[in-house]
Amino acid sequence: GENVEQHPSTLSVQEGDSAVIKCTYSDSASNYFPWYKQELGKRPQLIIDIRSNVGEKKDQRIAVTLNKTAKHFSLHITETQPEDSAVYFCAAINTGTASKLTFGTGTRLQVTL
Amino acid sequence: EAGVTQFPSHSVIEKGQTVTLRCDPISGHDNLYWYRRVMGKEIKFLLHFVKESKQDESGMPNNRFLAERTGGTYSTLKVQPAELEDSGVYFCASSQEMGFGEQFFGPGTRLTVL
């Protein structure tokens, strides 16, 4: 089955700096990669996703890149703000065979003033 | 529009007891998923309902876990008897479509087994 690894487990950046979270996946048939953000005490929420036919996707200060050959994808947050502090989860799914998300272990991002 | 709701938000039980978790998906969402996060680890898939049918239950850890979705609306997840390793946060999610359809998560139920 699919296996997703995520690094780093914790990340501390100063406000205004950029943050990068990296994930690798094992199943080359995976074709959809969502990212979820979970703020303290709240539910995980989808913040951005990318399909395998696209190499990069941007939404304001966040972007995701995908390298299918290397089987890794990354989340980039620019101009970080305190409200970006949360746990971020990457996930992978092979939509052709299943609907279950396989998640990484999460990255706790702390944005300091 | 109301999001996915889960009840209870917290549950503390003793080993050997029974606990039932409930999930109410977003209205109209045929797909309902259960996931679990054990302390510090990844969020792991448990099972997937399409309406009232179990589409995929490959993640259910053992036969102490029983999930139901009678009538294709809300779902329950029963753990009987509970073991220490069952402690964690149980998330429910729902989606309108399978595959690329966004999965909307509930706030989770934190289960502690003493």
mmCIF file of C-alpha atoms in Angstrom:
data_model
loop_
_atom_site.group_PDB
_atom_site.id
_atom_site.type_symbol
_atom_site.label_atom_id
_atom_site.label_comp_id
_atom_site.label_asym_id
_atom_site.label_seq_id
_atom_site.Cartn_x
_atom_site.Cartn_y
_atom_site.Cartn_z
ATOM 1 C CA GLY A 1 0.000 0.000 0.000
ATOM 2 C CA GLU A 2 0.880 3.663 -0.099
ATOM 3 C CA ASN A 3 3.355 5.101 2.384
ATOM 4 C CA VAL A 4 3.890 8.833 2.871
ATOM 5 C CA GLU A 5 6.843 10.316 4.726
ATOM 6 C CA GLN A 6 6.850 13.931 5.856
ATOM 7 C CA HIS A 7 9.678 16.208 7.031
ATOM 8 C CA PRO A 8 10.423 18.042 9.177
ATOM 9 C CA SER A 9 8.281 17.060 12.148
ATOM 10 C CA THR A 10 8.663 20.536 13.639
ATOM 11 C CA LEU A 11 9.576 23.807 12.005
ATOM 12 C CA SER A 12 10.071 27.190 13.599
ATOM 13 C CA VAL A 13 10.367 30.304 11.437
ATOM 14 C CA GLN A 14 10.281 34.015 12.073
ATOM 15 C CA GLU A 15 7.341 36.009 10.851
ATOM 16 C CA GLY A 16 7.896 37.024 7.270
ATOM 17 C CA ASP A 17 10.203 34.136 6.453
ATOM 18 C CA SER A 18 9.329 31.228 4.177
ATOM 19 C CA ALA A 19 8.526 27.698 5.286
ATOM 20 C CA VAL A 20 8.902 24.504 3.278
ATOM 21 C CA ILE A 21 7.480 21.116 4.182
ATOM 22 C CA LYS A 22 8.434 18.052 2.164
ATOM 23 C CA CYS A 23 6.707 14.747 1.566
ATOM 24 C CA THR A 24 7.594 11.619 -0.339
ATOM 25 C CA TYR A 25 5.240 8.864 -1.420
ATOM 26 C CA SER A 26 5.786 5.278 -2.458
ATOM 27 C CA ASP A 27 2.950 4.391 -4.837
ATOM 28 C CA SER A 28 3.716 5.730 -8.308
ATOM 29 C CA ALA A 29 0.001 5.372 -9.158
ATOM 30 C CA SER A 30 -0.981 8.048 -6.613
ATOM 31 C CA ASN A 31 -2.415 10.965 -8.524
ATOM 32 C CA TYR A 32 -3.881 13.414 -6.013
ATOM 33 C CA PHE A 33 -2.054 15.176 -3.203
ATOM 34 C CA PRO A 34 -3.997 17.360 -0.762
ATOM 35 C CA TRP A 35 -2.552 19.347 2.118
ATOM 36 C CA TYR A 36 -4.460 19.840 5.345
ATOM 37 C CA LYS A 37 -3.897 22.409 8.071
ATOM 38 C CA GLN A 38 -4.972 21.732 11.629
ATOM 39 C CA GLU A 39 -4.939 24.650 14.000
ATOM 40 C CA LEU A 40 -4.820 23.967 17.698
ATOM 41 C CA GLY A 41 -8.129 22.504 18.874
ATOM 42 C CA LYS A 42 -9.703 22.684 15.428
ATOM 43 C CA ARG A 43 -10.462 20.274 12.636
ATOM 44 C CA PRO A 44 -8.086 19.529 9.737
ATOM 45 C CA GLN A 45 -8.942 21.727 6.765
ATOM 46 C CA LEU A 46 -7.878 21.426 3.156
ATOM 47 C CA ILE A 47 -5.681 24.356 2.169
ATOM 48 C CA ILE A 48 -4.364 23.352 -1.230
ATOM 49 C CA ASP A 49 -4.140 20.294 -3.427
ATOM 50 C CA ILE A 50 -2.441 19.198 -6.606
ATOM 51 C CA ARG A 51 -3.164 16.562 -9.197
ATOM 52 C CA SER A 52 -0.486 14.494 -10.853
ATOM 53 C CA ASN A 53 -0.892 16.182 -14.227
ATOM 54 C CA VAL A 54 0.317 19.477 -12.769
ATOM 55 C CA GLY A 55 3.767 20.373 -11.511
ATOM 56 C CA GLU A 56 2.949 23.408 -9.409
ATOM 57 C CA LYS A 57 -0.061 25.188 -8.001
ATOM 58 C CA LYS A 58 -0.257 28.519 -6.176
ATOM 59 C CA ASP A 59 -2.871 30.154 -4.017
ATOM 60 C CA GLN A 60 -1.774 33.507 -2.642
ATOM 61 C CA ARG A 61 1.017 32.825 -0.137
ATOM 62 C CA ILE A 62 0.937 29.054 -0.406
ATOM 63 C CA ALA A 63 2.154 26.839 -3.214
ATOM 64 C CA VAL A 64 2.618 23.158 -3.781
ATOM 65 C CA THR A 65 5.099 21.515 -6.131
ATOM 66 C CA LEU A 66 5.068 17.943 -7.355
ATOM 67 C CA ASN A 67 7.904 15.879 -8.800
ATOM 68 C CA LYS A 68 6.349 12.663 -10.072
ATOM 69 C CA THR A 69 9.645 11.143 -11.129
ATOM 70 C CA ALA A 70 11.119 11.501 -7.672
ATOM 71 C CA LYS A 71 7.751 10.884 -5.995
ATOM 72 C CA HIS A 72 7.886 13.896 -3.786
ATOM 73 C CA PHE A 73 5.810 16.985 -3.234
ATOM 74 C CA SER A 74 6.309 20.065 -1.128
ATOM 75 C CA LEU A 75 4.313 22.837 0.498
ATOM 76 C CA HIS A 76 5.746 26.330 0.360
ATOM 77 C CA ILE A 77 4.449 29.146 2.528
ATOM 78 C CA THR A 78 5.852 32.612 1.876
ATOM 79 C CA GLU A 79 5.699 35.687 4.109
ATOM 80 C CA THR A 80 4.628 33.597 7.059
ATOM 81 C CA GLN A 81 2.264 35.076 9.636
ATOM 82 C CA PRO A 82 1.430 33.993 13.205
ATOM 83 C CA GLU A 83 -1.881 32.577 11.990
ATOM 84 C CA ASP A 84 0.073 30.107 9.850
ATOM 85 C CA SER A 85 1.106 28.356 13.075
ATOM 86 C CA ALA A 86 -0.533 24.912 12.956
ATOM 87 C CA VAL A 87 0.108 21.271 12.160
ATOM 88 C CA TYR A 88 0.270 20.581 8.437
ATOM 89 C CA PHE A 89 -0.445 17.163 6.968
ATOM 90 C CA CYS A 90 0.356 16.035 3.462
ATOM 91 C CA ALA A 91 -1.601 13.170 1.942
ATOM 92 C CA ALA A 92 -1.639 11.026 -1.164
ATOM 93 C CA ILE A 93 -4.342 9.069 -2.881
ATOM 94 C CA ASN A 94 -4.712 6.844 -5.920
ATOM 95 C CA THR A 95 -8.162 7.906 -7.057
ATOM 96 C CA GLY A 96 -8.325 5.039 -9.524
ATOM 97 C CA THR A 97 -8.478 2.368 -6.859
ATOM 98 C CA ALA A 98 -9.571 3.998 -3.621
ATOM 99 C CA SER A 99 -10.759 7.132 -1.884
ATOM 100 C CA LYS A 100 -8.765 6.757 1.291
ATOM 101 C CA LEU A 101 -6.194 9.382 2.121
ATOM 102 C CA THR A 102 -2.755 8.206 3.220
ATOM 103 C CA PHE A 103 -1.297 10.903 5.433
ATOM 104 C CA GLY A 104 2.179 11.905 6.457
ATOM 105 C CA THR A 105 2.989 12.229 10.154
ATOM 106 C CA GLY A 106 2.453 15.983 10.227
ATOM 107 C CA THR A 107 4.660 19.054 10.620
ATOM 108 C CA ARG A 108 4.158 21.427 13.508
ATOM 109 C CA LEU A 109 4.901 24.919 12.183
ATOM 110 C CA GLN A 110 5.546 27.677 14.680
ATOM 111 C CA VAL A 111 5.750 31.231 13.381
ATOM 112 C CA THR A 112 7.431 33.493 15.895
ATOM 113 C CA LEU A 113 7.191 37.274 16.052
ATOM 114 C CA GLU B 1 -23.968 25.070 5.902
ATOM 115 C CA ALA B 2 -23.190 22.922 8.946
ATOM 116 C CA GLY B 3 -19.943 21.032 8.795
ATOM 117 C CA VAL B 4 -19.205 17.489 9.879
ATOM 118 C CA THR B 5 -20.071 17.029 13.518
ATOM 119 C CA GLN B 6 -18.830 14.403 15.941
ATOM 120 C CA PHE B 7 -19.974 13.351 19.375
ATOM 121 C CA PRO B 8 -18.620 13.195 21.987
ATOM 122 C CA SER B 9 -15.664 15.546 21.739
ATOM 123 C CA HIS B 10 -13.874 13.660 24.510
ATOM 124 C CA SER B 11 -14.335 10.242 26.058
ATOM 125 C CA VAL B 12 -12.399 8.681 28.910
ATOM 126 C CA ILE B 13 -13.098 5.027 29.580
ATOM 127 C CA GLU B 14 -11.431 2.113 31.279
ATOM 128 C CA LYS B 15 -9.890 -0.799 29.489
ATOM 129 C CA GLY B 16 -12.540 -3.386 28.727
ATOM 130 C CA GLN B 17 -15.386 -0.907 28.480
ATOM 131 C CA THR B 18 -17.373 -0.068 25.374
ATOM 132 C CA VAL B 19 -17.494 3.290 23.647
ATOM 133 C CA THR B 20 -19.587 4.457 20.716
ATOM 134 C CA LEU B 21 -18.566 7.447 18.643
ATOM 135 C CA ARG B 22 -20.981 9.237 16.377
ATOM 136 C CA CYS B 23 -20.455 11.198 13.188
ATOM 137 C CA ASP B 24 -22.941 13.341 11.314
ATOM 138 C CA PRO B 25 -21.660 14.123 7.820
ATOM 139 C CA ILE B 26 -22.488 17.147 5.741
ATOM 140 C CA SER B 27 -25.994 16.765 4.409
ATOM 141 C CA GLY B 28 -26.029 15.160 0.981
ATOM 142 C CA HIS B 29 -22.564 13.653 1.244
ATOM 143 C CA ASP B 30 -22.768 9.997 0.322
ATOM 144 C CA ASN B 31 -19.153 9.308 1.255
ATOM 145 C CA LEU B 32 -18.216 9.013 4.911
ATOM 146 C CA TYR B 33 -14.783 8.125 6.231
ATOM 147 C CA TRP B 34 -13.338 7.271 9.611
ATOM 148 C CA TYR B 35 -9.717 8.010 10.432
ATOM 149 C CA ARG B 36 -7.677 7.804 13.619
ATOM 150 C CA ARG B 37 -4.616 9.619 14.865
ATOM 151 C CA VAL B 38 -2.643 7.921 17.581
ATOM 152 C CA MET B 39 -0.431 10.271 19.590
ATOM 153 C CA GLY B 40 2.119 12.011 17.389
ATOM 154 C CA LYS B 41 1.655 9.706 14.459
ATOM 155 C CA GLU B 42 -0.045 10.031 11.115
ATOM 156 C CA ILE B 43 -3.782 10.188 10.586
ATOM 157 C CA LYS B 44 -4.675 6.645 9.550
ATOM 158 C CA PHE B 45 -7.609 5.520 7.470
ATOM 159 C CA LEU B 46 -10.074 3.131 9.090
ATOM 160 C CA LEU B 47 -12.961 2.746 6.664
ATOM 161 C CA HIS B 48 -15.105 4.321 3.976
ATOM 162 C CA PHE B 49 -18.877 4.193 3.536
ATOM 163 C CA VAL B 50 -20.745 4.988 0.379
ATOM 164 C CA LYS B 51 -24.251 5.631 1.610
ATOM 165 C CA GLU B 52 -24.923 2.704 3.925
ATOM 166 C CA SER B 53 -22.434 0.298 2.319
ATOM 167 C CA LYS B 54 -18.872 -0.306 3.428
ATOM 168 C CA GLN B 55 -16.759 0.516 0.392
ATOM 169 C CA ASP B 56 -13.394 -0.083 2.022
ATOM 170 C CA GLU B 57 -12.742 -1.324 5.537
ATOM 171 C CA SER B 58 -9.101 -2.236 5.005
ATOM 172 C CA GLY B 59 -7.932 0.043 7.806
ATOM 173 C CA MET B 60 -10.033 -1.413 10.601
ATOM 174 C CA PRO B 61 -7.502 -2.723 13.120
ATOM 175 C CA ASN B 62 -9.428 -5.736 14.418
ATOM 176 C CA ASN B 63 -12.875 -7.094 15.167
ATOM 177 C CA ARG B 64 -13.206 -5.000 18.315
ATOM 178 C CA PHE B 65 -14.152 -2.126 16.018
ATOM 179 C CA LEU B 66 -17.594 -2.024 14.450
ATOM 180 C CA ALA B 67 -18.775 0.760 12.178
ATOM 181 C CA GLU B 68 -22.313 1.255 10.990
ATOM 182 C CA ARG B 69 -24.167 3.729 8.853
ATOM 183 C CA THR B 70 -27.764 2.681 8.926
ATOM 184 C CA GLY B 71 -29.907 4.614 6.479
ATOM 185 C CA GLY B 72 -26.877 6.182 4.919
ATOM 186 C CA THR B 73 -26.904 9.272 7.128
ATOM 187 C CA TYR B 74 -24.974 9.389 10.389
ATOM 188 C CA SER B 75 -22.416 6.773 11.324
ATOM 189 C CA THR B 76 -21.319 5.176 14.554
ATOM 190 C CA LEU B 77 -18.021 3.566 15.441
ATOM 191 C CA LYS B 78 -18.124 1.206 18.390
ATOM 192 C CA VAL B 79 -15.069 -0.100 20.174
ATOM 193 C CA GLN B 80 -15.749 -3.155 22.311
ATOM 194 C CA PRO B 81 -13.873 -3.997 24.451
ATOM 195 C CA ALA B 82 -11.553 -1.012 24.436
ATOM 196 C CA GLU B 83 -7.815 -1.536 24.861
ATOM 197 C CA LEU B 84 -5.111 0.948 25.885
ATOM 198 C CA GLU B 85 -3.772 1.157 22.323
ATOM 199 C CA ASP B 86 -7.153 2.397 21.084
ATOM 200 C CA SER B 87 -6.467 5.804 22.616
ATOM 201 C CA GLY B 88 -6.222 8.573 20.076
ATOM 202 C CA VAL B 89 -8.267 11.071 18.143
ATOM 203 C CA TYR B 90 -10.937 9.631 15.886
ATOM 204 C CA PHE B 91 -11.834 11.789 12.921
ATOM 205 C CA CYS B 92 -14.787 11.494 10.641
ATOM 206 C CA ALA B 93 -14.824 13.050 7.201
ATOM 207 C CA SER B 94 -17.362 13.273 4.418
ATOM 208 C CA SER B 95 -17.260 14.076 0.734
ATOM 209 C CA GLN B 96 -19.739 14.549 -2.057
ATOM 210 C CA GLU B 97 -17.614 12.650 -4.543
ATOM 211 C CA MET B 98 -15.088 9.858 -4.312
ATOM 212 C CA GLY B 99 -11.539 10.235 -5.534
ATOM 213 C CA PHE B 100 -10.811 13.906 -6.093
ATOM 214 C CA GLY B 101 -13.732 15.033 -3.966
ATOM 215 C CA GLU B 102 -12.628 17.164 -1.014
ATOM 216 C CA GLN B 103 -12.934 15.360 2.275
ATOM 217 C CA PHE B 104 -14.326 17.644 4.975
ATOM 218 C CA PHE B 105 -13.227 16.675 8.442
ATOM 219 C CA GLY B 106 -15.042 16.805 11.718
ATOM 220 C CA PRO B 107 -13.424 18.133 14.904
ATOM 221 C CA GLY B 108 -12.602 14.642 16.120
ATOM 222 C CA THR B 109 -13.331 12.628 19.242
ATOM 223 C CA ARG B 110 -10.439 12.299 21.659
ATOM 224 C CA LEU B 111 -10.627 8.823 23.185
ATOM 225 C CA THR B 112 -8.574 7.979 26.232
ATOM 226 C CA VAL B 113 -8.529 4.395 27.464
ATOM 227 C CA LEU B 114 -7.141 4.013 30.982
#
